[in-house]
Amino acid sequence: MRKIILAATMLAFAAPATIAFTAPAEARDHRRYHNDRGVKYWRGNNGRYYCKRSNGTTGLLIGGVAGALAGRAIDTRGDRATGTILGAAGGALLGREIDRGGSRPRCR
Protein backbone atom coordinates (compact mmCIF):
# COMPACT_ATOMS: atom_id res chain seq x y z
CA MET A 1 0.00 0.00 0.00
CA ARG A 2 2.87 2.37 0.79
CA LYS A 3 4.40 1.88 -2.64
CA ILE A 4 1.12 2.71 -4.38
CA ILE A 5 0.69 5.92 -2.38
CA LEU A 6 4.33 6.88 -2.99
CA ALA A 7 3.98 6.21 -6.75
CA ALA A 8 0.76 8.26 -6.95
CA THR A 9 2.42 11.14 -5.09
CA MET A 10 5.45 11.09 -7.41
CA LEU A 11 3.17 11.04 -10.45
CA ALA A 12 1.15 13.97 -9.09
CA PHE A 13 4.33 16.05 -8.78
CA ALA A 14 5.98 14.93 -12.03
CA ALA A 15 3.04 15.16 -14.46
CA PRO A 16 2.44 18.95 -14.36
CA ALA A 17 6.15 19.70 -14.66
CA THR A 18 6.49 17.36 -17.64
CA ILE A 19 3.56 18.94 -19.45
CA ALA A 20 4.79 22.48 -18.77
CA PHE A 21 8.30 21.83 -20.10
CA THR A 22 7.32 19.92 -23.23
CA ALA A 23 5.48 22.76 -24.98
CA PRO A 24 7.76 25.13 -26.96
CA ALA A 25 7.90 28.77 -25.98
CA GLU A 26 6.03 29.88 -29.10
CA ALA A 27 3.15 27.53 -28.26
CA ARG A 28 2.84 28.93 -24.74
CA ASP A 29 3.10 32.48 -26.03
CA HIS A 30 -0.18 33.20 -27.85
CA ARG A 31 1.30 35.71 -30.28
CA ARG A 32 1.42 35.28 -34.03
CA TYR A 33 5.10 35.57 -34.91
CA HIS A 34 6.48 36.57 -38.29
CA ASN A 35 10.10 36.01 -39.25
CA ASP A 36 12.14 38.49 -41.27
CA ARG A 37 15.91 38.00 -41.69
CA GLY A 38 16.22 36.08 -38.44
CA VAL A 39 14.19 38.58 -36.41
CA LYS A 40 10.86 37.48 -34.94
CA TYR A 41 8.25 40.19 -34.74
CA TRP A 42 4.59 40.43 -33.90
CA ARG A 43 1.87 43.04 -33.86
CA GLY A 44 0.63 44.03 -30.42
CA ASN A 45 -2.94 44.77 -29.38
CA ASN A 46 -2.23 48.48 -29.77
CA GLY A 47 -1.21 48.09 -33.43
CA ARG A 48 2.53 48.58 -32.87
CA TYR A 49 5.11 46.06 -34.03
CA TYR A 50 7.41 44.45 -31.49
CA CYS A 51 10.45 42.31 -32.15
CA LYS A 52 12.36 39.54 -30.50
CA ARG A 53 15.93 38.89 -31.50
CA SER A 54 19.12 37.56 -30.04
CA ASN A 55 20.87 39.99 -27.71
CA GLY A 56 24.30 38.44 -28.38
CA THR A 57 25.00 36.99 -24.93
CA THR A 58 26.02 33.55 -26.20
CA GLY A 59 28.38 35.03 -28.78
CA LEU A 60 29.81 37.37 -26.16
CA LEU A 61 30.71 34.50 -23.83
CA ILE A 62 32.08 32.16 -26.49
CA GLY A 63 33.97 34.97 -28.22
CA GLY A 64 35.46 36.11 -24.92
CA VAL A 65 36.79 32.66 -24.11
CA ALA A 66 38.13 32.09 -27.62
CA GLY A 67 39.71 35.56 -27.68
CA ALA A 68 41.36 35.01 -24.31
CA LEU A 69 42.87 31.73 -25.49
CA ALA A 70 44.06 33.28 -28.74
CA GLY A 71 45.47 36.34 -26.95
CA ARG A 72 47.33 34.13 -24.49
CA ALA A 73 48.83 32.09 -27.33
CA ILE A 74 49.93 35.18 -29.27
CA ASP A 75 51.47 37.05 -26.29
CA THR A 76 54.51 34.91 -25.46
CA ARG A 77 56.53 37.36 -23.36
CA GLY A 78 56.19 37.94 -19.63
CA ASP A 79 53.16 36.80 -17.68
CA ARG A 80 50.84 37.02 -20.76
CA ALA A 81 48.05 38.75 -18.82
CA THR A 82 47.90 41.69 -21.23
CA GLY A 83 47.38 39.45 -24.27
CA THR A 84 44.74 37.43 -22.45
CA ILE A 85 42.76 40.50 -21.37
CA LEU A 86 42.96 42.24 -24.76
CA GLY A 87 42.11 39.01 -26.59
CA ALA A 88 39.11 38.40 -24.34
CA ALA A 89 37.79 41.93 -24.88
CA GLY A 90 38.24 41.78 -28.66
CA GLY A 91 36.79 38.29 -28.92
CA ALA A 92 33.78 39.22 -26.81
CA LEU A 93 32.94 42.22 -29.00
CA LEU A 94 33.41 40.23 -32.19
CA GLY A 95 31.38 37.28 -30.91
CA ARG A 96 28.53 39.56 -29.83
CA GLU A 97 28.32 41.18 -33.25
CA ILE A 98 28.36 37.81 -35.00
CA ASP A 99 25.62 36.46 -32.71
CA ARG A 100 23.41 39.52 -33.18
CA GLY A 101 23.60 39.09 -36.92
CA GLY A 102 25.73 42.07 -37.93
CA SER A 103 22.97 43.84 -39.86
CA ARG A 104 20.67 45.90 -37.72
CA PRO A 105 17.08 45.68 -38.90
CA ARG A 106 14.83 48.41 -37.59
CA CYS A 107 12.54 46.95 -35.04
CA ARG A 108 10.18 49.21 -33.11
Backbone as a ProteinNet text record, in pm:
[ID]
protein_1_A
[PRIMARY]
MRKIILAATMLAFAAPATIAFTAPAEARDHRRYHNDRGVKYWRGNNGRYYCKRSNGTTGLLIGGVAGALAGRAIDTRGDRATGTILGAAGGALLGREIDRGGSRPRCR
[TERTIARY]
82	0	86.8	197.8	286.9	344.1	380.9	440.1	339.8	215.2	112.2	91.3	85.7	68.7	190.5	310.7	432.9	437.8	399.7	398.1	295.5	178.3	76.1	121.8	190.1	242.3	348.7	439.3	544.6	485	382.9	316.9	245.7	185	115.3	211.4	334.6	433.1	500.6	523.3	598.1	513.8	387.5	304.4	289.6	256.6	243.7	375.2	485.7	614.9	651.2	619.9	649.3	567.4	443.2	356.2	399.9	439.5	478.9	607.8	701.5	829.6	831.7	731.1	732.4	681.7	600.3	547.6	654	678.2	776.1	727.6	821.2	790.2	687.6	698	603.2	461.3	448.2	314.9	253.7	335.7	284	254.7	328.3	309.8	207.4	93.8	-17.7	-9.1	112.7	129.9	149.3	117.9	142.2	272.5	378.8	510.4	528.2	602.6	647.5	799.6	865.7	1009.7	1064.3	1153.7	1213.5	1363.4	1444.6	1591	1638.8	1578.5	1621.8	1565.6	1477.8	1418.9	1271	1227.7	1086.4	1016	902.2	824.7	677.2	602.6	459.1	392.4	264.2	186.9	110.5	127.9	62.8	-83.1	-151.9	-293.7	-315.1	-211	-223	-184.1	-153.5	-121.1	26.8	110	253.1	320.9	432.6	510.7	619.6	639	741.2	830.1	955.8	1045.3	1115.2	1163	1235.5	1355.3	1473.9	1592.7	1701.4	1803.3	1912.4	1983.9	2016.1	2087.3	2238.1	2286.9	2429.5	2503.3	2433.7	2499.9	2582.3	2529.2	2602.4	2729.5	2719.5	2837.7	2939	2891.3	2980.5	3064.1	2999.1	3071.3	3168.2	3121.6	3208.1	3322.2	3292.3	3396.9	3498.5	3453.7	3546.3	3643	3591.7	3678.9	3776	3725.9	3813	3917.6	3877.1	3970.9	4076.9	4038.7	4135.8	4238.5	4193.5	4287	4379.6	4323.2	4406.1	4504.1	4458.7	4547.2	4659.3	4630.1	4733.2	4835.8	4790.5	4882.8	4970.1	4916.1	4992.8	5094.6	5057.2	5146.9	5236.8	5361.2	5451	5552.9	5555.4	5653.2	5589.5	5664.8	5619.1	5512.1	5420.5	5315.8	5193.7	5188.4	5084.2	4946	4935.9	4805.2	4749.2	4836	4790.3	4726.9	4792.1	4737.9	4606.7	4596.7	4473.9	4357.9	4381.7	4275.6	4233	4330.7	4295.7	4228.1	4274.3	4211.2	4068.1	4045.7	3910.6	3816.7	3863.4	3778.6	3745.5	3846.6	3823.6	3735.5	3759.9	3679.3	3534.9	3514.4	3378.1	3300.3	3362.4	3293.8	3263.9	3361.1	3340.7	3233.7	3237.5	3138.1	2997.7	2984.8	2853.4	2795.5	2879	2832	2793.3	2869.2	2835.7	2703.8	2685.3	2562.1	2439.2	2454.6	2341.4	2305.8	2392	2359.6	2429	2500.3	2572.8	2482.9	2386.6	2296.6	2192.4	2159.9	2067.1	1932.6	1839.8	1707.9	1635.3	1558.1	1483.2	1366.4	1356.8	1253.9	1197.3	1076.5	1017.9	888.4
-119.4	0	126.5	122.4	236.9	270.8	166.3	187.7	250.5	214	270.5	418.1	452	591.6	674.3	619	688.2	709.7	609	620.9	724.5	726.8	825.6	967	982.9	1114.2	1161.3	1072	1108.5	1146.7	1073.6	1104.2	1238.9	1268.8	1396.9	1514.3	1497.2	1604.6	1610.9	1498	1493.3	1528.9	1495.5	1516.2	1663.6	1754.8	1895.4	1954.8	1917.3	1969.5	1917.5	1793.9	1736.5	1803.6	1828.7	1893.7	2037.9	2107.9	2247.6	2263.4	2169.4	2183	2125.2	2051.5	1991.7	2086.9	2183.4	2275.9	2380.1	2410	2512.8	2650.3	2742.4	2876.7	2946	2922.5	2987.9	2935.8	2809.2	2753.1	2809.7	2835.6	2893.1	3041.7	3106.7	3248.4	3262.4	3319.8	3320	3432.3	3468.4	3570.5	3503.9	3576.4	3527.7	3591.4	3508.2	3557	3555.7	3651.7	3657.3	3660	3608.7	3600.8	3676.4	3771.6	3849.3	3860.4	3798	3799.8	3759	3657	3607.6	3683.1	3779.6	3858.4	3823.1	3777.3	3748.4	3877.5	3902.2	4019.2	3984.8	4063.2	4043.4	4178.4	4181	4304.2	4298.3	4399.1	4403.3	4443.4	4439.6	4477	4624.6	4706.2	4848.3	4883.7	4783.5	4808.7	4828.5	4839.6	4858	4723.3	4726.1	4605.9	4594.5	4474.3	4445.2	4335.1	4333.2	4231.3	4155.9	4039.2	3954.3	3901.4	3937.9	3888.7	3861.9	3793.7	3756.2	3881	3883.9	3999	3979.7	3865.4	3844.2	3790.5	3745.2	3699.1	3573.3	3478.6	3354.8	3383.5	3465.2	3502.6	3578.5	3661.4	3736.6	3642.6	3543.2	3450.4	3361.6	3303.8	3215.8	3294.7	3413	3497.2	3542.5	3570.7	3611.1	3500.7	3379.4	3265.6	3237.5	3235.7	3209.4	3320	3444.1	3555.5	3551.5	3512.2	3501.4	3393.9	3279.7	3173.2	3214.8	3282.1	3328.4	3435.8	3529.4	3634.3	3578.9	3476.9	3413.3	3340.5	3279.6	3208.9	3305.9	3421.1	3518.2	3590.7	3631.2	3704.7	3603.8	3592.2	3490.8	3546.6	3678.2	3735.6	3768.7	3754.5	3793.9	3702.3	3760.8	3679.6	3658.3	3719	3702.2	3749.6	3826.1	3875.3	3979.8	4063.6	4168.6	4108.6	4009.9	3945.3	3874.2	3813.4	3742.6	3840	3951.2	4049.9	4116.8	4159.3	4224.2	4126.3	4002.2	3901	3871.6	3865.3	3840.1	3954.6	4077.6	4193	4196.7	4177.3	4178	4062.7	3945.5	3828.9	3842.5	3902.6	3922.3	4017.7	4126.6	4221.9	4160.2	4087.1	4023.4	3914.6	3833.3	3727.9	3782.3	3893.8	3956	4004.6	4068.7	4118.4	4004.4	3895.9	3780.9	3719	3707.2	3646.3	3732.6	3862.7	3952	3959.8	3913.7	3908.8	4014.4	4106.2	4207.3	4316.7	4283.6	4384.3	4420.3	4542.1	4590.1	4626.3	4532.9	4567.8	4659.6	4750.6	4840.8	4766.5	4770.4	4694.9	4783.1	4830.8	4921.1	4867.3
0	0	0	73.6	79.4	-58	-132.9	-264	-360.5	-350.8	-437.6	-405.6	-278.3	-238	-278.8	-259.8	-299	-450.7	-529.4	-675	-720.8	-658.5	-694.8	-660.9	-548.4	-509.2	-607.1	-644.6	-740.9	-875.5	-918.8	-1045.2	-1038.4	-924.2	-908.7	-917	-869.9	-878	-1014.3	-1077.8	-1202.9	-1324.7	-1327	-1445.6	-1484.6	-1393.2	-1436.4	-1485	-1422.3	-1465.7	-1603.9	-1632.5	-1763.7	-1871.8	-1846.9	-1945.1	-1968.7	-1864.3	-1876.7	-1955.7	-1943.1	-2010	-2150.3	-2190.5	-2323.3	-2431.1	-2398.5	-2498.5	-2532.1	-2661.2	-2696.1	-2653.2	-2646	-2597.9	-2687.6	-2820	-2910.3	-2890.3	-2848.4	-2826.1	-2698.6	-2597.7	-2473.8	-2489.8	-2578.8	-2603.4	-2715.7	-2690.3	-2784.6	-2887.8	-2925.9	-3028.5	-3163.8	-3267.5	-3403.3	-3450.6	-3452.8	-3490.8	-3641.6	-3690.7	-3828.9	-3823	-3925	-3924.5	-4044.9	-4020.3	-4126.7	-4100.5	-4181.5	-4169.1	-4030.4	-3973.7	-3843.7	-3725.6	-3748.6	-3641.1	-3631.8	-3515.4	-3494.2	-3454.8	-3513.6	-3474.4	-3473.6	-3399.9	-3390.4	-3373	-3399.6	-3385.5	-3255	-3172.7	-3042.2	-3052.7	-2940.7	-2937.7	-2969.6	-2948.8	-2976.7	-3119.9	-3204.2	-3343.5	-3371.1	-3268.5	-3287.3	-3309.6	-3381.3	-3403.4	-3296.7	-3247.5	-3148.7	-3203.2	-3162.3	-3214.8	-3103.3	-3141.8	-3049.8	-3126.4	-3082.7	-3149.9	-3048	-3092.5	-3004.3	-2954.9	-2825.1	-2771	-2773.7	-2819.2	-2837.9	-2717.2	-2615	-2493.5	-2518.3	-2593.2	-2620.1	-2698.5	-2799.9	-2877.7	-2795.8	-2703	-2616	-2529.5	-2470.2	-2382.7	-2460.7	-2570.8	-2649	-2712.3	-2763.3	-2821.6	-2718.8	-2598	-2492.1	-2455.2	-2444.1	-2410.7	-2524.3	-2648.1	-2762.2	-2778.4	-2758.5	-2768.4	-2660.2	-2539.8	-2431.1	-2461.1	-2513.8	-2548.5	-2662.3	-2763	-2874.2	-2828.7	-2745.6	-2695.1	-2609.2	-2533.1	-2449.3	-2535.3	-2644.5	-2732.9	-2812	-2848	-2926.9	-2839.5	-2719	-2628.9	-2556.9	-2601.8	-2546.2	-2448	-2427.8	-2336	-2201.8	-2096.2	-1963.5	-1908.3	-1831.5	-1768.2	-1857	-1973.7	-2075.9	-2033	-1926.3	-1881.8	-1977.9	-2031.8	-2123.3	-2248.3	-2306.9	-2426.8	-2398.6	-2280.8	-2244.9	-2229.1	-2161.8	-2137.2	-2267.5	-2348.8	-2475.6	-2572.1	-2574.3	-2659.3	-2615.9	-2484.5	-2434	-2469.6	-2455.7	-2488.2	-2637.5	-2721.9	-2866.2	-2911.1	-2856.1	-2892.1	-2847.6	-2730.7	-2681.1	-2770.3	-2811.4	-2899.9	-3036.4	-3090.3	-3219.5	-3212	-3107.2	-3090.7	-3072.2	-3002.8	-2982.6	-3114.5	-3195.9	-3324.9	-3418	-3416	-3500.2	-3454.5	-3322.5	-3270.5	-3297	-3293.3	-3318.3	-3465.3	-3550.9	-3692.2	-3775.1	-3716.8	-3793	-3846.5	-3932.6	-3986.2	-3880.2	-3873.1	-3771.7	-3833.9	-3838.5	-3890.2	-3792.5	-3844.5	-3758.6	-3699.3	-3572.6	-3504.4	-3393.4	-3411.2	-3311.2	-3261.6
[MASK]
++++++++++++++++++++++++++++++++++++++++++++++++++++++++++++++++++++++++++++++++++++++++++++++++++++++++++++

